[in-house]
Coordinates of C-alpha atoms in Angstrom, one line a residue:
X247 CA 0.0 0.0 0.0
X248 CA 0.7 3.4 -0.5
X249 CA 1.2 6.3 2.5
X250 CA -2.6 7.3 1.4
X251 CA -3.8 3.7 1.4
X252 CA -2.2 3.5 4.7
X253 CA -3.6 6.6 6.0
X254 CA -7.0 5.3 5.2
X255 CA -6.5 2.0 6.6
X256 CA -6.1 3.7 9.8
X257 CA -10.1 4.4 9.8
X258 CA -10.3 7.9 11.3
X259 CA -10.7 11.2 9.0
X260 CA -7.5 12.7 8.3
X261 CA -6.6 16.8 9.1
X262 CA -5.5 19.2 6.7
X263 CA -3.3 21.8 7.4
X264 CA -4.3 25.6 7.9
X265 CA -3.7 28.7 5.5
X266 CA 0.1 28.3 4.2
X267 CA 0.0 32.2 3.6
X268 CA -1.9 32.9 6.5
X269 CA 0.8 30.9 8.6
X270 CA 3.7 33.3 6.3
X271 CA 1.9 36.7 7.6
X272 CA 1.8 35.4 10.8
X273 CA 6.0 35.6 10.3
X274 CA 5.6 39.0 9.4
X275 CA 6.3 38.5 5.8
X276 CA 4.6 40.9 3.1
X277 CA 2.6 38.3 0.5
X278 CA 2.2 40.9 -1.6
X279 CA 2.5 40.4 -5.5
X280 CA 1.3 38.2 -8.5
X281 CA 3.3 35.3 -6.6
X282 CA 1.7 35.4 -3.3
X283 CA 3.5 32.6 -0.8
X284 CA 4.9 31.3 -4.0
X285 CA 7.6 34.5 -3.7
X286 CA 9.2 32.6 -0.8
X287 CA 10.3 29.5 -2.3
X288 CA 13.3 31.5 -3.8
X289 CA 13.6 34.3 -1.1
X290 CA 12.8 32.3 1.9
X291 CA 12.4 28.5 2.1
X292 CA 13.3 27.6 5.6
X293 CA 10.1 30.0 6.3
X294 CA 7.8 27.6 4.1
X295 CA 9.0 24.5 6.3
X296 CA 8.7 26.4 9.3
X297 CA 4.6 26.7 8.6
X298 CA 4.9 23.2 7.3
X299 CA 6.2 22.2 10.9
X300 CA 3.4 24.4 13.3
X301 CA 0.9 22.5 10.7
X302 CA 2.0 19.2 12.0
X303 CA 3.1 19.4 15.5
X304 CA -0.9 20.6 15.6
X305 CA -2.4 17.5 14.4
X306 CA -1.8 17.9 10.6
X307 CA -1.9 14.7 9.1
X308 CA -1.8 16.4 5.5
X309 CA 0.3 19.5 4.5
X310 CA -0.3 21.3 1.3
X311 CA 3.2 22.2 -0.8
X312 CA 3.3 26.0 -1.6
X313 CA 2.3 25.4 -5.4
X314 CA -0.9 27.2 -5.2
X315 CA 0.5 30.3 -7.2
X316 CA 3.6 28.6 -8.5
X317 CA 2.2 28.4 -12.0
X318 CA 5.4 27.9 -14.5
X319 CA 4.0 31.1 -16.3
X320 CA 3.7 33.0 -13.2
X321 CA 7.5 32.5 -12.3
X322 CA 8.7 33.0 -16.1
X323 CA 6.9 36.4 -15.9
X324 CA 9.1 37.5 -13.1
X325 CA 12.2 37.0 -14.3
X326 CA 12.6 33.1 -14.0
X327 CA 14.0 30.8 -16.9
X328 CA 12.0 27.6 -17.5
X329 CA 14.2 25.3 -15.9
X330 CA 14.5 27.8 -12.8
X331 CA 10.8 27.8 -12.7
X332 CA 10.4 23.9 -13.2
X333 CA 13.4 24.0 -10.2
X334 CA 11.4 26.1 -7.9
X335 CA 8.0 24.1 -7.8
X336 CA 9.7 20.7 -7.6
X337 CA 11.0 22.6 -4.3
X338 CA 7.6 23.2 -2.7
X339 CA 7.3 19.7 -2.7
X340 CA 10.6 19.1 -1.7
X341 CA 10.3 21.3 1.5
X342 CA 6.8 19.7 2.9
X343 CA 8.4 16.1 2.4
X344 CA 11.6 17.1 3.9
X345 CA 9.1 18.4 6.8
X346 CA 7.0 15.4 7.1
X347 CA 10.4 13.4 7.5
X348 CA 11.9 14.9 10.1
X349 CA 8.1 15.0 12.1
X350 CA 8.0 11.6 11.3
X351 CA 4.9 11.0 9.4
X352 CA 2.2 12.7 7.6
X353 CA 1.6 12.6 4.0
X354 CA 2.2 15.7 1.3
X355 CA -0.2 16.9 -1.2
X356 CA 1.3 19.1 -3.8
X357 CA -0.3 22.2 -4.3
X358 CA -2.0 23.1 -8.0
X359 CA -4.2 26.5 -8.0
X360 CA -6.3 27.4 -10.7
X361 CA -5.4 29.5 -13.4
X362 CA -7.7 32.6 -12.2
X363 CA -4.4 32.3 -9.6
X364 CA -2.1 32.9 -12.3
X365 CA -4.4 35.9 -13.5
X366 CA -4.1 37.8 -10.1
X367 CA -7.3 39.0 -10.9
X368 CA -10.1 37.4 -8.2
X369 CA -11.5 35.1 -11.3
X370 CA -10.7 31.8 -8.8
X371 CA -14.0 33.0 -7.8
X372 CA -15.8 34.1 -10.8
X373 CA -14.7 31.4 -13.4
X374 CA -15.0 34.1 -15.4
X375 CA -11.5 33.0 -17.5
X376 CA -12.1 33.6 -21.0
X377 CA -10.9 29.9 -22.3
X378 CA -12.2 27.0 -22.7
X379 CA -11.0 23.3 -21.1
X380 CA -8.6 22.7 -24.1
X381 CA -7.0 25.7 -23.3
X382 CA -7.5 25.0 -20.0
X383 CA -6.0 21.4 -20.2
X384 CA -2.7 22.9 -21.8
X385 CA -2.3 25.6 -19.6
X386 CA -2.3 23.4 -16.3
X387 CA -0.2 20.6 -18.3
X388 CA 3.8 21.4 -17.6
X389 CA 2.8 22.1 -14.3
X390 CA 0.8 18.9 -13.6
X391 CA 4.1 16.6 -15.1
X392 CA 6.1 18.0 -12.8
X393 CA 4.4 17.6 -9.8
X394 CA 3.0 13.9 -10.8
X395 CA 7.0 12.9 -10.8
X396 CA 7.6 15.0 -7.7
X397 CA 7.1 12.3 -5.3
X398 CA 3.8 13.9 -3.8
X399 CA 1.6 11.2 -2.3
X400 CA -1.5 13.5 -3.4
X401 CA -2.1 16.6 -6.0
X402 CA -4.4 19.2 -4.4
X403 CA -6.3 20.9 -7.1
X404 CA -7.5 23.7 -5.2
X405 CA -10.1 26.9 -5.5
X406 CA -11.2 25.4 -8.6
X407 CA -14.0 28.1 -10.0
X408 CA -15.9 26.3 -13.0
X409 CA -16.7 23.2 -15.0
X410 CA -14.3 23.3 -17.5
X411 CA -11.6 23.8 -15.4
X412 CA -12.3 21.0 -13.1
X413 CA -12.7 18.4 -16.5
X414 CA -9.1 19.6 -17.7
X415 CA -7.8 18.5 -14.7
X416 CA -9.8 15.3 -14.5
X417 CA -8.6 14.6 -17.6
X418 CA -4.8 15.1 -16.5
X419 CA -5.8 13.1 -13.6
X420 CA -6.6 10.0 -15.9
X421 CA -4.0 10.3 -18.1
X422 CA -1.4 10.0 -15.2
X423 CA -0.4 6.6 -14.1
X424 CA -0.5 5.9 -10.5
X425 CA -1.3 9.9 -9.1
X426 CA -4.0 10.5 -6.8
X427 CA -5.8 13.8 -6.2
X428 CA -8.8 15.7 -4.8
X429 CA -10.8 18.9 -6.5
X430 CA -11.7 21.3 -4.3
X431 CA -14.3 24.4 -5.6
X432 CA -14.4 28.0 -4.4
X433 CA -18.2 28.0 -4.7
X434 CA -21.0 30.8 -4.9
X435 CA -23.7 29.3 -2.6
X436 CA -24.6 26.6 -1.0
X437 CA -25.0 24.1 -3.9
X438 CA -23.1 25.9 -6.8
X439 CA -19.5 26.0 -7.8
X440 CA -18.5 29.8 -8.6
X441 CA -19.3 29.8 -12.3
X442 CA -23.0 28.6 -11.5
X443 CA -22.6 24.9 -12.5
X444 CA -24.7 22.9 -9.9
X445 CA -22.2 20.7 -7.5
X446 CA -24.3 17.9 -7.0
X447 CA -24.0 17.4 -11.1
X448 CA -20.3 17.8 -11.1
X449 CA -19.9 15.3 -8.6
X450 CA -21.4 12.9 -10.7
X451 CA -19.6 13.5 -13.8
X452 CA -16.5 13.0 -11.7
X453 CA -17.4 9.9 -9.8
X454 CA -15.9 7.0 -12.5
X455 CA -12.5 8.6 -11.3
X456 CA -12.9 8.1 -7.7
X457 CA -14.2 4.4 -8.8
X458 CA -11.0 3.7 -10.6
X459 CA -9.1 5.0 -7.4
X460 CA -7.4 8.5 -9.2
X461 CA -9.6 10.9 -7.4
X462 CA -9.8 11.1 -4.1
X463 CA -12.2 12.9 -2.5
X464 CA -14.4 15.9 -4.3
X465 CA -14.8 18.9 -2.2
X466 CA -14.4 22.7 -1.4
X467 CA -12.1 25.1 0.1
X468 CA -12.0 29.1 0.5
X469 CA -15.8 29.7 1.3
X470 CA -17.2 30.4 4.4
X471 CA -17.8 27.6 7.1
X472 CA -21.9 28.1 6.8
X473 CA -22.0 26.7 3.6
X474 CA -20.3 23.8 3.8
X475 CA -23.0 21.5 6.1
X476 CA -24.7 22.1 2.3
X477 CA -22.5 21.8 -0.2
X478 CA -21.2 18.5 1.5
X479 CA -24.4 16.8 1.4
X480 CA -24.9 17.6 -2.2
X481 CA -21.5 15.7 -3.2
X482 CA -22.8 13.2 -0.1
X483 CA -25.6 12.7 -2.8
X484 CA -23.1 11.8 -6.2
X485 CA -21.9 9.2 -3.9
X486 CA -18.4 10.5 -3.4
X487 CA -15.7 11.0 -0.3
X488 CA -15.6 14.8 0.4
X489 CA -12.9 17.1 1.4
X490 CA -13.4 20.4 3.2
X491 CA -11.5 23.0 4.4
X492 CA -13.3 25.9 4.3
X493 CA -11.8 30.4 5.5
X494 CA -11.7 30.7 9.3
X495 CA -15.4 32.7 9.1
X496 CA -13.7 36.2 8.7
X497 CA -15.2 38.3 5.5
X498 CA -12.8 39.9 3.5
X499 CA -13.7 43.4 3.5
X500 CA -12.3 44.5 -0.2
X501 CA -12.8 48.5 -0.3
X502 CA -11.4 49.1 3.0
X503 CA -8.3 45.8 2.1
X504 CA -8.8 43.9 5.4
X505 CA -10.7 40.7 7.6
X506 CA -13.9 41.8 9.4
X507 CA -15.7 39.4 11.6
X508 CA -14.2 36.8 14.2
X509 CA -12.2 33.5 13.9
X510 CA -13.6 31.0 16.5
X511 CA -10.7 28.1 16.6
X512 CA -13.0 25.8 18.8
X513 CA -16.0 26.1 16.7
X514 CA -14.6 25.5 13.6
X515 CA -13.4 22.5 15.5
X516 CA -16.8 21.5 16.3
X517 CA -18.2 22.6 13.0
X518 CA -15.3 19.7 11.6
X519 CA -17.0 16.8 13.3
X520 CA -19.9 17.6 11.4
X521 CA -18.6 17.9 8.4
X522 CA -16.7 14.2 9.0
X523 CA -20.4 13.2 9.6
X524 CA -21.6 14.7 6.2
X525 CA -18.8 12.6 4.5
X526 CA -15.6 14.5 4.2
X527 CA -12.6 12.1 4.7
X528 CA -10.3 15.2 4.6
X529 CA -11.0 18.5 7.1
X530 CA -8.7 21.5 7.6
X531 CA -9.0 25.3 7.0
X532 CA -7.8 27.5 4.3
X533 CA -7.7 31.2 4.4
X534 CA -6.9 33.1 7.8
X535 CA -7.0 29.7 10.0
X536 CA -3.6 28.4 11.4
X537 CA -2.2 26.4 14.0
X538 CA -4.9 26.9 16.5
X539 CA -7.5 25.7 14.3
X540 CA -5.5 22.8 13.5
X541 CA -5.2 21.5 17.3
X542 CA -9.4 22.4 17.6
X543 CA -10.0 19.8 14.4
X544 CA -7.4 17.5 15.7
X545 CA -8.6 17.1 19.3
X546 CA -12.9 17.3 18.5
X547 CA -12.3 14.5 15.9
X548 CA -9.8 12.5 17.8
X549 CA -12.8 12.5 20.9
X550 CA -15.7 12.3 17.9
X551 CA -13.9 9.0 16.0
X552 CA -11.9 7.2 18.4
X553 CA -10.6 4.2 16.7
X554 CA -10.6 0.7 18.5

C-alpha cells in the first residue's frame, strides 16, 4: 500500500493543514504580488517549512506544498527561466516532504491552483477565465508533469472556479499513471461552484475517477464555514468521499483591504466533526486559519472517531 492507502487503513478522518500564507503573515512577511506565498520558495524557504512544521506538531496529518500560485507562467513572468521555474516548484514539494520526515509522518499533497491564480485578478472565484477546457488542459499541463514525478503522495487541485476547469484537470488526472488527487471548488452558494454549474451534477460526472481509485475525494475550500453543512451533502448525494476546508469565518472586507468578523478556533473544530459526519474524509481550513485551528479539528475528531 501506499502512505494514502495506509492513511486510510487507519479508519479515522484525516486533518488538513491551515492557510500556508496565513501561517507566512503570521512571520511578518509581506505576500504581496502576482506570486503570493509562491515569492518565498526563492527568497525564503526555511520559512515555508517552518509553517509546514506548526501545521504538523498541531495535528496535521496532511500538508499542502506552496504550489498554489507557483504556475510555471507565473514564475517566467518575473524574471525566471523555465528550468528555474520547473526547479522552484519541484522545491515546494521538496520542502513539505523534507518536513513530514523529520516529524515523522504525515503525507504531502502538492499544491495546484487554478489559473484565475495565475491571473491575479479574483477570477478563482468568478470562473470568469475567457478559455475554454482545451485551453485549460494545456495551460495546467507542464505544471501537472512536474508535480505527478515530484514524489507527492497527493495533488491538491485547489479553488477550482468552474466546469471546464475541473474536467481539464480530470482529464490530466486519468491520463497519469498511479497519481491520486482531490478537487476542491471556491463556490458561490450553498449548492453551486462559482461559475454557477450545480455541484451535485459535477460530482457525478466525476465519480468513474474516484471508482477507478485517481480521485480522491471531491470537495471545497475558500468559502465560508456556513456553507459547507450544504455543499457536503450535495457531493454526499453523487456518492463521493468529500474534502473540506473551508476560511476561518472572517469576511474579507475589499474597499477598506482587510478581515472583518471573528475566527472561533473551537468552533470551527466542532463545525469539523460535522462535516466528518456529512462525509468528508479530509477536514482543515484555508484562508486566515492556522495552527490553532488545526489542534481544535485534531482534538474534537480525535474524541468524535476514536478508533478501536
Amino acid at each position: 500500500m501506499d502512505r494514502w492507502d495506509r492513511a486510510l487503513a487507519g479508519g479515522r478522518p484525516l486533518v488538513l493543514d491551515a492557510g500556508l500564507a496565513t501561517g507566512l503573515e503570521a512571520y511578518g512577511h509581506d505576500l504581496s504580488g502576482g506570486l503570493w506565498s509562491a515569492r518565498l520558495l526563492a527568497e525564503a524557504p526555511q520559512e515555508i517549512r517552518r509553517v509546514h512544521r506548526d501545521h504538523l506538531r498541531a495535528g496535521a496529518d496532511v500538508v499542502i506544498a506552496a504550489g498554489y500560485q507557483a504556475s510555471i507562467p507565473a514564475l517566467v513572468a518575473r524574471g525566471r527561466t523555465r528550468a528555474g521555474a520547473t526547479r522552484l516548484l519541484a522545491l515546494s514539494v521538496e520542502l513539505a516532504a523534507a518536513e513530514r520526515d523529520a516529524f515523522g509522518s504525515g503525507l504531502v499533497a502538492a499544491g495546484v491552483g487554478p489559473y484565475g491564480a495565475f491571473l491575479a485578478d479574483g477570477s478563482e472565484y468568478t470562473g470568469d477565465y475567457g478559455t475554454d477546457e482545451e485551453e485549460l488542459y494545456a495551460w495546467h499541463r507542464e505544471r501537472w508533469e512536474v508535480l505527478a514525478d515530484s514524489g507527492a503522495d497527493l495533488i491538491a487541485c485547489e479553488t477550482v472556479p468552474s466546469a471546464a476547469e475541473a474536467r481539464a484537470l480530470a482529464r490530466l488526472l486519468e491520463e497519469t499513471p498511479g497519481a491520486r488527487a482531490w478537487l476542491s471548488f471556491s463556490c458561490r452558494d450553498g449548492r453551486r461552484i462559482a461559475d454557477g454549474t450545480a455541484l451535485r451534477a459535477l460530482a457525478a460526472e466525476l465519480a468513474p475517477l474516484h471508482v477507478s481509485g485517481r480521485l480522491v475525494a471531491v470537495g471545497v475550500n475558500c468559502v465560508p464555514p456556513r456553507l459547507v453543512p450544504e455543499l457536503l451533502g450535495e457531493i454526499a448525494a453523487a456518492g463521493v468521499p468529500a474534502v473540506a476546508y473551508p476560511n476561518s469565518g472572517e469576511v474579507w472586507d475589499p474597499v477598506g483591504r482587510r478581515w472583518g468578523g471573528t475566527s472561533d478556533p473551537e468552533g470551527f473544530g466542532r463545525a469539523a466533526v460535522s462535516w466528518v459526519r456529512a462525509g468528508a474524509v479530509l477536514v482543515g481550513g484555508c484562508c486566515r486559519t492556522g495552527p490553532e485551528h488545526v489542534r481544535s479539528v485534531r482534538a474534537h475528531l480525535d474524541r468524535e472517531f476514536r478508533v478501536h
